Amino acid sequence: MREFFEKLYKGDDVTLYACLRERLLNHQKTMVVTANPEILMKASQDETMRQALMNESTWITPDGEGVVHATKQLGYHLWGKIAGVETVEKLFEIGNEEELGLYIYGSKQEVLDALAEKLKARYPHLQILGLKNGYTNHDDEVASDMLAKQPDIVLTALGVPRQELFIWKYFHQFDQGVFVGCGGSLDVLSGTKKRAPRIFIRLKLEWLYRIASEPSRLKRFYDSNIKFLFEIRKLKKKGM
C-alpha cells in the first residue's frame, strides 16, 4: 500500500493540467488514476490492478479526502485533493483548445446523449470520435474501434475496478493518448446528477453528501473507506 502513496502526485492542480496538456501534445501515452480509498484497496488486493497503478506511464492523483488525509498521516506533503470530475472537465477544455479527439466508453446511454449535447455546445472544437455506453457494448469491440481511431483522450466510466482494468488491458496497444477512469464524473458533467453543494466540498464532506443522496452507497463506503483507514493505521504502526 505504501508504494501507492510514494507514487501519488502531490503537486497542485494547475501544474497537473499543464503537464497533461504537454503530454497530449507530445503524444506521450498516459494513464491517469483518480485515486480514492476504493481504488487503492482494490489495487492492494489485485496484482493486475497494482501493475496498472505502478506502471511508469501511470499518474495517480488524489481524488478523495480519505486519500489526502492518509497521505498526510503517512508523512508526505500534499497540495490537496484534485477531484476527478474537475480533471475530466479540464481535459474537455484542453481538447477543445487543441482540437483533440475524444472517445468515451461507459455510463448509461441517456447520460452519454445528454453529455454529447453539452460537449457540442460548450466545446465545439473537441472532436468526439466515439461514445459507447457500458451496458450494450463489448470490451473487445470497443477497444478495436478505439485503436482504429487513435483518440487523444479516452474516458472509461465502467466503475471500479473494471474501468481501470479495461484501460490497462489495451493500454500497450495504443500509440498515444491520455486515459482516465472517470467513474460517475460523466453523470455530473452531463447534468443527470448534481455534484455536492459547494459548502460540502469546502468542508470536505462531499462523501457524506453522496451517501445521503444514495444510501445504497453505504455498504460500498464501509467496504472501501473504513477498511482503508484500518490499513493506514497498520502502516503507521509498522512504520512501513
Coordinates of N, CA and C in Angstrom, one line a residue:
M1 N 0.8 -1.2 0.0 CA 0.0 0.0 0.0 C 0.9 1.3 0.0
R2 N 2.0 1.2 0.8 CA 2.8 2.4 0.9 C 3.3 2.9 -0.5
E3 N 3.6 1.9 -1.4 CA 4.1 2.3 -2.7 C 3.2 3.2 -3.5
F4 N 1.9 3.1 -3.3 CA 0.9 3.9 -4.0 C 1.1 5.4 -3.5
F5 N 1.3 5.6 -2.2 CA 1.4 6.9 -1.7 C 2.8 7.6 -2.1
E6 N 3.8 6.7 -2.3 CA 5.0 7.3 -2.8 C 4.9 7.8 -4.2
K7 N 4.1 7.1 -5.0 CA 3.9 7.4 -6.4 C 2.9 8.5 -6.6
L8 N 2.0 8.7 -5.6 CA 0.9 9.7 -5.7 C 1.4 11.1 -6.1
Y9 N 0.7 11.7 -7.1 CA 1.0 13.0 -7.5 C 0.7 14.0 -6.3
K10 N 1.6 14.8 -6.0 CA 1.5 15.6 -4.8 C 1.5 17.1 -5.1
G11 N 1.6 17.5 -6.3 CA 1.6 18.9 -6.7 C 0.2 19.5 -6.8
D12 N 0.1 20.7 -7.3 CA -1.2 21.4 -7.4 C -1.9 21.0 -8.7
D13 N -3.2 21.4 -8.8 CA -4.0 21.1 -10.0 C -3.5 21.8 -11.2
V14 N -3.1 23.1 -11.1 CA -2.7 23.8 -12.3 C -1.5 23.2 -13.0
T15 N -0.5 22.8 -12.2 CA 0.6 22.1 -12.7 C 0.3 20.8 -13.3
L16 N -0.6 20.0 -12.7 CA -1.1 18.8 -13.2 C -1.7 18.9 -14.6
Y17 N -2.6 19.9 -14.7 CA -3.3 20.1 -16.0 C -2.3 20.6 -17.1
A18 N -1.3 21.4 -16.7 CA -0.3 21.8 -17.7 C 0.5 20.6 -18.2
C19 N 0.8 19.7 -17.3 CA 1.6 18.5 -17.6 C 0.8 17.6 -18.6
L20 N -0.5 17.5 -18.3 CA -1.4 16.6 -19.1 C -1.5 17.2 -20.5
R21 N -1.6 18.6 -20.6 CA -1.6 19.2 -21.9 C -0.4 18.9 -22.7
E22 N 0.8 19.1 -22.0 CA 2.1 18.8 -22.7 C 2.2 17.4 -23.1
R23 N 1.7 16.4 -22.3 CA 1.8 15.0 -22.7 C 0.9 14.7 -23.9
L24 N -0.3 15.4 -23.9 CA -1.2 15.2 -25.0 C -0.6 15.7 -26.3
L25 N 0.0 16.9 -26.3 CA 0.6 17.5 -27.5 C 1.8 16.8 -27.9
N26 N 2.5 16.1 -27.0 CA 3.8 15.4 -27.3 C 3.5 13.9 -27.6
H27 N 2.2 13.5 -27.6 CA 1.8 12.1 -27.8 C 2.4 11.2 -26.8
Q28 N 2.5 11.6 -25.6 CA 3.1 10.7 -24.5 C 1.9 10.0 -23.9
K29 N 1.9 8.7 -24.1 CA 0.8 7.9 -23.6 C 0.8 7.9 -22.1
T30 N -0.4 8.2 -21.5 CA -0.5 8.4 -20.0 C -1.8 7.8 -19.5
M31 N -1.7 7.0 -18.4 CA -2.9 6.6 -17.7 C -3.0 7.4 -16.5
V32 N -4.2 8.0 -16.2 CA -4.4 8.8 -15.0 C -5.4 8.0 -14.2
V33 N -5.0 7.7 -12.9 CA -5.9 7.0 -12.0 C -6.3 8.1 -10.9
T34 N -7.5 8.4 -10.9 CA -8.0 9.4 -9.9 C -8.4 8.6 -8.6
A35 N -7.4 8.5 -7.8 CA -7.4 7.5 -6.7 C -8.3 8.0 -5.5
N36 N -9.2 7.1 -5.1 CA -9.9 7.2 -3.8 C -9.6 6.0 -3.0
P37 N -10.1 5.9 -1.8 CA -9.8 4.7 -1.0 C -10.2 3.4 -1.7
E38 N -11.3 3.3 -2.4 CA -11.7 2.1 -3.0 C -10.7 1.6 -4.0
I39 N -10.2 2.5 -4.8 CA -9.2 2.2 -5.9 C -8.0 1.6 -5.2
L40 N -7.5 2.3 -4.2 CA -6.2 1.8 -3.6 C -6.4 0.5 -2.9
M41 N -7.6 0.3 -2.3 CA -7.8 -1.0 -1.7 C -7.9 -2.1 -2.7
K42 N -8.5 -1.9 -3.8 CA -8.6 -2.8 -4.9 C -7.2 -3.2 -5.4
A43 N -6.4 -2.1 -5.6 CA -5.0 -2.3 -6.1 C -4.1 -3.1 -5.1
S44 N -4.4 -2.9 -3.8 CA -3.6 -3.6 -2.9 C -4.0 -5.1 -2.8
Q45 N -5.1 -5.5 -3.3 CA -5.6 -6.8 -3.3 C -5.6 -7.6 -4.6
D46 N -5.3 -6.8 -5.7 CA -5.3 -7.4 -7.0 C -4.0 -7.0 -7.8
E47 N -3.3 -8.0 -8.2 CA -2.0 -7.8 -8.8 C -2.1 -7.1 -10.1
T48 N -3.1 -7.4 -10.9 CA -3.2 -6.7 -12.2 C -3.5 -5.2 -12.0
M49 N -4.4 -5.0 -11.0 CA -4.7 -3.6 -10.7 C -3.4 -2.8 -10.2
R50 N -2.7 -3.5 -9.4 CA -1.4 -3.0 -8.8 C -0.5 -2.6 -10.0
Q51 N -0.3 -3.5 -10.9 CA 0.6 -3.3 -12.0 C 0.2 -2.1 -12.8
A52 N -1.1 -1.9 -13.0 CA -1.7 -0.7 -13.7 C -1.3 0.6 -13.0
L53 N -1.4 0.6 -11.7 CA -1.1 1.8 -10.9 C 0.4 2.1 -10.9
M54 N 1.2 1.0 -10.8 CA 2.6 1.2 -10.7 C 3.4 1.3 -12.0
N55 N 2.7 1.2 -13.1 CA 3.4 1.4 -14.4 C 4.0 2.8 -14.5
E56 N 5.1 2.9 -15.2 CA 5.8 4.2 -15.3 C 5.0 5.2 -16.0
S57 N 4.1 4.8 -16.8 CA 3.2 5.8 -17.6 C 2.0 6.1 -16.9
T58 N 1.8 5.6 -15.6 CA 0.6 5.9 -14.9 C 0.8 7.0 -13.9
W59 N -0.1 8.0 -13.8 CA -0.1 9.0 -12.8 C -1.3 8.8 -11.9
I60 N -1.0 8.8 -10.6 CA -2.0 8.6 -9.6 C -2.3 9.9 -8.9
T61 N -3.6 10.4 -9.0 CA -3.9 11.7 -8.4 C -4.9 11.5 -7.3
P62 N -4.8 12.4 -6.3 CA -5.6 12.2 -5.0 C -7.1 12.7 -5.2
D63 N -8.0 11.8 -5.6 CA -9.4 12.2 -5.7 C -10.1 11.5 -4.5
G64 N -10.2 12.2 -3.5 CA -10.9 11.7 -2.3 C -10.2 12.2 -1.0
E65 N -11.0 12.7 -0.1 CA -10.4 13.2 1.2 C -9.7 12.2 2.0
G66 N -10.2 10.9 1.8 CA -9.6 9.8 2.6 C -8.2 9.6 2.1
V67 N -7.9 9.7 0.8 CA -6.5 9.6 0.3 C -5.7 10.7 0.8
V68 N -6.2 12.0 0.7 CA -5.5 13.1 1.2 C -5.1 13.0 2.6
H69 N -6.0 12.6 3.5 CA -5.8 12.5 4.9 C -4.7 11.4 5.2
A70 N -4.9 10.3 4.5 CA -4.0 9.2 4.7 C -2.5 9.5 4.3
T71 N -2.4 10.3 3.1 CA -1.1 10.7 2.6 C -0.4 11.5 3.7
K72 N -1.1 12.5 4.3 CA -0.5 13.3 5.3 C -0.2 12.5 6.6
Q73 N -1.1 11.6 6.9 CA -0.8 10.8 8.1 C 0.4 9.9 8.0
L74 N 0.7 9.6 6.7 CA 1.9 8.8 6.5 C 3.2 9.6 6.3
G75 N 3.0 10.9 6.5 CA 4.2 11.8 6.5 C 4.6 12.5 5.2
Y76 N 3.7 12.4 4.2 CA 4.0 13.0 2.9 C 3.4 14.4 2.8
H77 N 4.1 15.3 2.2 CA 3.5 16.7 1.9 C 2.6 16.6 0.7
L78 N 1.4 17.1 0.7 CA 0.5 17.1 -0.4 C -0.2 18.4 -0.5
W79 N -0.4 18.8 -1.8 CA -1.1 20.1 -2.0 C -2.5 20.0 -1.7
G80 N -3.2 18.9 -2.0 CA -4.6 18.7 -1.7 C -5.3 17.8 -2.7
K81 N -6.6 17.7 -2.5 CA -7.4 16.9 -3.3 C -7.6 17.5 -4.7
I82 N -7.5 16.6 -5.7 CA -7.8 17.1 -7.1 C -8.9 16.2 -7.6
A83 N -10.1 16.7 -7.6 CA -11.3 16.0 -7.9 C -11.3 15.4 -9.4
G84 N -11.6 14.2 -9.5 CA -11.7 13.6 -10.8 C -12.6 14.3 -11.8
V85 N -13.7 14.7 -11.3 CA -14.7 15.4 -12.2 C -14.1 16.7 -12.7
E86 N -13.2 17.4 -11.9 CA -12.6 18.6 -12.4 C -11.4 18.3 -13.4
T87 N -10.8 17.2 -13.2 CA -9.7 16.7 -14.1 C -10.4 16.4 -15.5
V88 N -11.5 15.7 -15.5 CA -12.2 15.4 -16.7 C -12.6 16.7 -17.4
E89 N -13.2 17.6 -16.7 CA -13.7 18.8 -17.3 C -12.5 19.6 -17.9
K90 N -11.3 19.6 -17.2 CA -10.2 20.3 -17.8 C -9.7 19.6 -19.0
L91 N -9.8 18.3 -19.1 CA -9.4 17.6 -20.4 C -10.3 18.0 -21.5
F92 N -11.6 18.2 -21.2 CA -12.5 18.7 -22.2 C -12.0 20.1 -22.8
E93 N -11.7 20.9 -21.8 CA -11.2 22.3 -22.2 C -9.9 22.2 -23.1
I94 N -9.0 21.4 -22.6 CA -7.7 21.2 -23.4 C -8.0 20.6 -24.8
G95 N -8.9 19.6 -24.8 CA -9.3 19.0 -26.1 C -9.9 20.0 -27.0
N96 N -10.7 20.9 -26.5 CA -11.4 21.9 -27.3 C -10.3 22.9 -27.8
E97 N -9.5 23.4 -27.0 CA -8.5 24.4 -27.3 C -7.5 23.8 -28.4
E98 N -7.1 22.5 -28.2 CA -6.1 21.9 -29.1 C -6.8 21.1 -30.3
E99 N -8.1 21.1 -30.3 CA -8.8 20.3 -31.3 C -8.4 18.9 -31.3
L100 N -8.5 18.2 -30.2 CA -8.2 16.8 -30.0 C -9.4 15.9 -30.1
G101 N -9.1 14.6 -30.3 CA -10.1 13.6 -30.4 C -10.4 13.0 -29.0
L102 N -11.7 12.8 -28.8 CA -12.2 12.2 -27.5 C -13.0 11.0 -27.8
Y103 N -12.8 10.0 -26.9 CA -13.6 8.7 -27.0 C -14.0 8.4 -25.6
I104 N -15.3 8.1 -25.4 CA -15.8 7.7 -24.1 C -16.5 6.3 -24.2
Y105 N -16.1 5.5 -23.2 CA -16.7 4.2 -23.1 C -17.2 4.0 -21.7
G106 N -18.5 3.8 -21.5 CA -19.1 3.6 -20.2 C -20.3 4.5 -20.0
S107 N -20.9 4.3 -18.8 CA -22.1 5.1 -18.4 C -23.3 4.6 -19.1
K108 N -24.4 5.2 -18.8 CA -25.7 4.8 -19.5 C -25.8 5.6 -20.8
Q109 N -26.6 5.1 -21.7 CA -26.8 5.8 -23.0 C -27.4 7.2 -22.8
E110 N -28.4 7.3 -21.9 CA -29.0 8.6 -21.6 C -28.1 9.6 -21.1
V111 N -27.1 9.2 -20.3 CA -26.1 10.1 -19.8 C -25.2 10.5 -21.0
L112 N -24.8 9.6 -21.8 CA -23.9 9.9 -23.0 C -24.7 10.9 -23.9
D113 N -26.0 10.7 -24.1 CA -26.7 11.6 -25.0 C -26.8 13.0 -24.5
A114 N -27.0 13.1 -23.1 CA -27.1 14.4 -22.5 C -25.7 15.1 -22.5
L115 N -24.6 14.3 -22.3 CA -23.3 14.8 -22.3 C -22.9 15.3 -23.7
A116 N -23.3 14.5 -24.7 CA -22.9 14.9 -26.1 C -23.5 16.3 -26.4
E117 N -24.7 16.5 -26.0 CA -25.3 17.8 -26.3 C -24.5 19.0 -25.6
K118 N -24.1 18.7 -24.4 CA -23.3 19.8 -23.7 C -22.0 19.9 -24.3
L119 N -21.3 18.9 -24.7 CA -20.0 19.0 -25.2 C -20.0 19.7 -26.6
K120 N -21.0 19.4 -27.4 CA -21.1 20.1 -28.7 C -21.3 21.6 -28.5
A121 N -22.1 22.0 -27.5 CA -22.4 23.4 -27.3 C -21.3 24.1 -26.6
R122 N -20.6 23.5 -25.7 CA -19.6 24.2 -24.9 C -18.2 24.0 -25.5
Y123 N -17.9 22.9 -26.2 CA -16.6 22.6 -26.7 C -16.7 22.3 -28.2
P124 N -17.0 23.2 -29.0 CA -17.3 22.9 -30.4 C -16.1 22.4 -31.2
H125 N -14.9 22.6 -30.7 CA -13.7 22.1 -31.4 C -13.2 20.8 -30.9
L126 N -13.8 20.3 -29.9 CA -13.5 18.9 -29.4 C -14.1 17.9 -30.3
Q127 N -13.2 17.0 -30.8 CA -13.7 16.0 -31.8 C -14.1 14.8 -31.1
I128 N -15.4 14.5 -31.1 CA -16.0 13.3 -30.5 C -15.9 12.1 -31.4
L129 N -15.0 11.2 -31.1 CA -14.7 10.1 -32.0 C -15.5 8.9 -31.7
G130 N -16.0 8.8 -30.4 CA -16.8 7.6 -30.0 C -17.5 7.9 -28.7
L131 N -18.7 7.4 -28.6 CA -19.5 7.5 -27.3 C -20.2 6.1 -27.2
K132 N -19.7 5.2 -26.4 CA -20.2 3.9 -26.3 C -20.6 3.6 -24.8
N133 N -21.9 3.2 -24.6 CA -22.3 3.0 -23.3 C -21.7 1.7 -22.7
G134 N -21.8 1.6 -21.4 CA -21.1 0.4 -20.8 C -22.1 -0.8 -20.6
Y135 N -23.2 -0.8 -21.2 CA -24.2 -1.8 -21.0 C -24.5 -2.7 -22.2
T136 N -24.4 -2.1 -23.4 CA -24.8 -2.9 -24.6 C -23.6 -3.1 -25.5
N137 N -22.4 -2.8 -25.0 CA -21.2 -2.9 -25.9 C -20.2 -3.9 -25.3
H138 N -19.4 -4.5 -26.1 CA -18.4 -5.4 -25.6 C -17.0 -4.8 -25.6
D139 N -16.2 -5.1 -24.6 CA -14.9 -4.5 -24.5 C -14.0 -4.7 -25.7
D140 N -13.9 -5.9 -26.2 CA -13.0 -6.1 -27.4 C -13.4 -5.3 -28.6
E141 N -14.7 -5.2 -28.8 CA -15.2 -4.4 -30.0 C -15.0 -3.0 -29.8
V142 N -15.2 -2.5 -28.6 CA -14.9 -1.0 -28.3 C -13.4 -0.7 -28.5
A143 N -12.6 -1.6 -27.9 CA -11.2 -1.4 -28.0 C -10.7 -1.4 -29.4
S144 N -11.2 -2.3 -30.3 CA -10.9 -2.3 -31.7 C -11.2 -1.0 -32.4
D145 N -12.4 -0.5 -32.0 CA -12.8 0.8 -32.6 C -11.9 1.9 -32.1
M146 N -11.6 1.9 -30.9 CA -10.6 2.9 -30.3 C -9.3 2.9 -31.0
L147 N -8.8 1.7 -31.2 CA -7.5 1.5 -31.8 C -7.5 2.0 -33.2
A148 N -8.6 1.8 -33.9 CA -8.7 2.3 -35.3 C -8.7 3.8 -35.4
K149 N -9.3 4.4 -34.4 CA -9.4 5.9 -34.4 C -8.3 6.6 -33.7
Q150 N -7.6 6.0 -32.8 CA -6.4 6.5 -32.1 C -6.8 7.9 -31.4
P151 N -7.8 7.9 -30.5 CA -8.1 9.2 -29.9 C -7.0 9.7 -29.0
D152 N -7.1 11.0 -28.7 CA -6.1 11.7 -27.8 C -6.6 11.5 -26.4
I153 N -7.9 11.6 -26.1 CA -8.4 11.5 -24.8 C -9.4 10.3 -24.7
V154 N -9.1 9.4 -23.8 CA -10.0 8.2 -23.6 C -10.6 8.3 -22.2
L155 N -11.9 8.2 -22.0 CA -12.5 8.2 -20.7 C -13.3 6.9 -20.6
T156 N -13.1 6.2 -19.5 CA -13.9 5.0 -19.2 C -14.7 5.2 -18.0
A157 N -16.0 5.0 -18.0 CA -16.9 5.1 -16.9 C -17.6 3.8 -16.7
L158 N -16.9 2.8 -16.2 CA -17.4 1.5 -16.1 C -17.4 1.0 -14.6
G159 N -17.1 1.9 -13.7 CA -17.0 1.5 -12.3 C -15.6 0.9 -12.0
V160 N -15.3 1.0 -10.7 CA -14.0 0.4 -10.2 C -14.2 -1.0 -9.9
P161 N -13.3 -1.9 -10.3 CA -12.1 -1.7 -11.0 C -12.1 -1.9 -12.5
R162 N -13.3 -2.2 -13.0 CA -13.5 -2.5 -14.4 C -12.9 -1.4 -15.3
Q163 N -13.1 -0.2 -15.0 CA -12.7 0.9 -15.9 C -11.2 1.0 -16.0
E164 N -10.5 0.8 -14.8 CA -9.0 0.8 -14.8 C -8.5 -0.4 -15.5
L165 N -9.1 -1.6 -15.3 CA -8.6 -2.8 -15.9 C -8.8 -2.8 -17.4
F166 N -9.9 -2.2 -17.8 CA -10.1 -2.1 -19.3 C -9.0 -1.3 -19.9
I167 N -8.6 -0.2 -19.3 CA -7.6 0.7 -19.9 C -6.3 -0.1 -19.9
W168 N -6.0 -0.8 -18.8 CA -4.7 -1.5 -18.6 C -4.6 -2.6 -19.6
K169 N -5.7 -3.3 -19.9 CA -5.7 -4.5 -20.8 C -5.2 -4.1 -22.2
Y170 N -5.7 -2.9 -22.6 CA -5.4 -2.5 -24.0 C -4.4 -1.3 -24.1
F171 N -3.9 -0.8 -23.0 CA -3.1 0.3 -23.0 C -1.8 0.2 -23.9
H172 N -1.2 -1.0 -23.8 CA 0.0 -1.2 -24.6 C -0.1 -1.2 -26.1
Q173 N -1.4 -1.3 -26.5 CA -1.6 -1.4 -28.0 C -1.8 0.0 -28.6
F174 N -1.9 1.0 -27.8 CA -2.1 2.4 -28.3 C -0.8 3.1 -28.5
D175 N -0.7 4.0 -29.4 CA 0.5 4.8 -29.7 C 0.5 6.1 -28.9
Q176 N -0.7 6.5 -28.5 CA -0.8 7.9 -27.8 C -2.1 7.9 -27.0
G177 N -2.2 9.0 -26.3 CA -3.5 9.2 -25.6 C -3.3 9.4 -24.1
V178 N -4.2 10.1 -23.5 CA -4.4 10.2 -22.0 C -5.7 9.4 -21.7
F179 N -5.5 8.4 -20.8 CA -6.6 7.5 -20.5 C -7.0 7.7 -19.0
V180 N -8.3 7.9 -18.8 CA -8.8 8.2 -17.4 C -10.0 7.4 -17.1
G181 N -10.0 6.6 -16.0 CA -11.2 6.0 -15.5 C -11.9 7.0 -14.7
C182 N -13.1 7.4 -15.1 CA -13.7 8.6 -14.5 C -15.0 8.3 -13.7
G183 N -15.3 7.1 -13.5 CA -16.4 6.8 -12.6 C -17.7 7.5 -12.9
G184 N -18.3 8.2 -11.9 CA -19.5 8.9 -12.0 C -19.4 10.3 -12.5
S185 N -18.2 10.7 -12.9 CA -18.0 12.1 -13.3 C -18.9 12.5 -14.5
L186 N -19.1 11.6 -15.4 CA -20.0 11.9 -16.5 C -21.4 12.2 -16.1
D187 N -21.9 11.5 -15.1 CA -23.2 11.8 -14.6 C -23.4 13.3 -14.2
V188 N -22.3 13.8 -13.5 CA -22.3 15.2 -13.1 C -22.2 16.1 -14.3
L189 N -21.2 15.8 -15.1 CA -20.9 16.7 -16.2 C -22.0 16.7 -17.3
S190 N -22.8 15.7 -17.3 CA -23.9 15.6 -18.3 C -25.2 16.3 -17.7
G191 N -25.1 16.6 -16.4 CA -26.3 17.2 -15.8 C -27.3 16.3 -15.3
T192 N -27.1 15.0 -15.4 CA -28.1 14.0 -15.0 C -28.0 13.8 -13.5
K193 N -26.9 14.1 -12.8 CA -26.8 14.1 -11.4 C -26.1 15.4 -11.0
K194 N -26.4 15.8 -9.7 CA -25.8 17.1 -9.2 C -24.6 16.7 -8.3
R195 N -23.6 17.5 -8.5 CA -22.4 17.4 -7.6 C -22.8 18.0 -6.2
A196 N -22.1 17.6 -5.2 CA -22.4 18.1 -3.8 C -22.3 19.7 -3.8
P197 N -23.2 20.3 -3.1 CA -23.2 21.8 -2.9 C -21.8 22.2 -2.5
R198 N -21.4 23.5 -2.8 CA -20.1 24.0 -2.5 C -19.7 23.9 -1.0
I199 N -20.7 24.1 -0.2 CA -20.4 24.1 1.3 C -19.9 22.7 1.7
F200 N -20.5 21.6 1.1 CA -20.0 20.3 1.4 C -18.6 20.1 0.9
I201 N -18.3 20.6 -0.3 CA -17.0 20.5 -0.9 C -16.0 21.2 0.0
R202 N -16.3 22.5 0.4 CA -15.5 23.3 1.1 C -15.2 22.7 2.5
L203 N -16.2 22.0 3.1 CA -16.0 21.4 4.4 C -15.4 20.0 4.3
K204 N -15.1 19.6 3.0 CA -14.5 18.2 2.8 C -15.5 17.1 3.2
L205 N -16.8 17.4 2.9 CA -17.8 16.4 3.2 C -18.6 15.9 2.0
E206 N -17.9 16.0 0.8 CA -18.6 15.6 -0.4 C -19.0 14.1 -0.3
W207 N -18.2 13.3 0.4 CA -18.5 11.9 0.5 C -19.8 11.7 1.3
L208 N -20.1 12.6 2.3 CA -21.3 12.5 3.1 C -22.5 12.8 2.3
Y209 N -22.4 13.8 1.4 CA -23.5 14.2 0.5 C -23.8 13.0 -0.4
R210 N -22.8 12.3 -0.9 CA -23.1 11.2 -1.8 C -23.8 10.1 -1.1
I211 N -23.5 9.8 0.1 CA -24.1 8.7 0.9 C -25.6 9.1 1.2
A212 N -25.8 10.4 1.6 CA -27.1 10.9 1.9 C -28.0 10.9 0.7
S213 N -27.4 11.2 -0.5 CA -28.2 11.2 -1.7 C -28.4 9.8 -2.3
E214 N -27.5 8.9 -2.0 CA -27.6 7.5 -2.5 C -27.3 6.6 -1.3
P215 N -28.2 6.3 -0.4 CA -27.9 5.4 0.7 C -27.4 4.0 0.3
S216 N -27.6 3.6 -0.9 CA -27.1 2.3 -1.3 C -25.6 2.3 -1.4
R217 N -25.0 3.5 -1.3 CA -23.5 3.6 -1.3 C -22.9 3.2 0.0
L218 N -23.7 3.1 1.1 CA -23.2 2.9 2.4 C -22.3 1.7 2.6
K219 N -22.8 0.5 2.1 CA -22.0 -0.7 2.2 C -20.7 -0.6 1.4
R220 N -20.8 0.0 0.2 CA -19.6 0.2 -0.6 C -18.6 1.1 0.2
F221 N -19.2 2.2 0.8 CA -18.3 3.1 1.6 C -17.6 2.4 2.7
Y222 N -18.3 1.5 3.4 CA -17.7 0.8 4.5 C -16.6 -0.1 4.0
D223 N -17.0 -0.9 2.9 CA -16.0 -1.9 2.4 C -14.7 -1.3 1.9
S224 N -14.8 0.0 1.5 CA -13.5 0.6 1.0 C -12.9 1.6 2.0
N225 N -13.7 2.6 2.4 CA -13.1 3.7 3.2 C -12.8 3.2 4.7
I226 N -13.7 2.5 5.3 CA -13.4 2.2 6.7 C -12.3 1.2 6.8
K227 N -12.3 0.2 5.9 CA -11.2 -0.8 5.9 C -9.9 -0.1 5.5
F228 N -10.0 0.9 4.6 CA -8.8 1.7 4.2 C -8.2 2.4 5.4
L229 N -9.0 2.9 6.3 CA -8.5 3.6 7.4 C -7.7 2.7 8.3
F230 N -8.2 1.4 8.5 CA -7.6 0.4 9.3 C -6.2 0.1 8.7
E231 N -6.2 0.0 7.3 CA -4.9 -0.3 6.7 C -3.9 0.8 6.9
I232 N -4.3 2.0 6.9 CA -3.4 3.1 7.1 C -2.9 3.1 8.5
R233 N -3.7 2.8 9.5 CA -3.3 2.7 10.9 C -2.2 1.6 11.0
K234 N -2.4 0.5 10.3 CA -1.4 -0.6 10.4 C -0.1 -0.1 9.8
L235 N -0.2 0.6 8.7 CA 1.1 1.1 8.1 C 1.8 2.1 9.0
K236 N 1.1 2.9 9.7 CA 1.7 3.9 10.6 C 2.3 3.1 11.8
K237 N 1.7 2.1 12.3 CA 2.2 1.4 13.5 C 3.5 0.6 13.1
K238 N 3.5 0.1 11.9 CA 4.6 -0.7 11.4 C 5.8 0.2 11.0
G239 N 5.4 1.5 10.6 CA 6.4 2.4 10.1 C 6.9 1.9 8.8
M240 N 6.1 1.2 8.0 CA 6.5 0.7 6.7 C 6.1 1.6 5.6

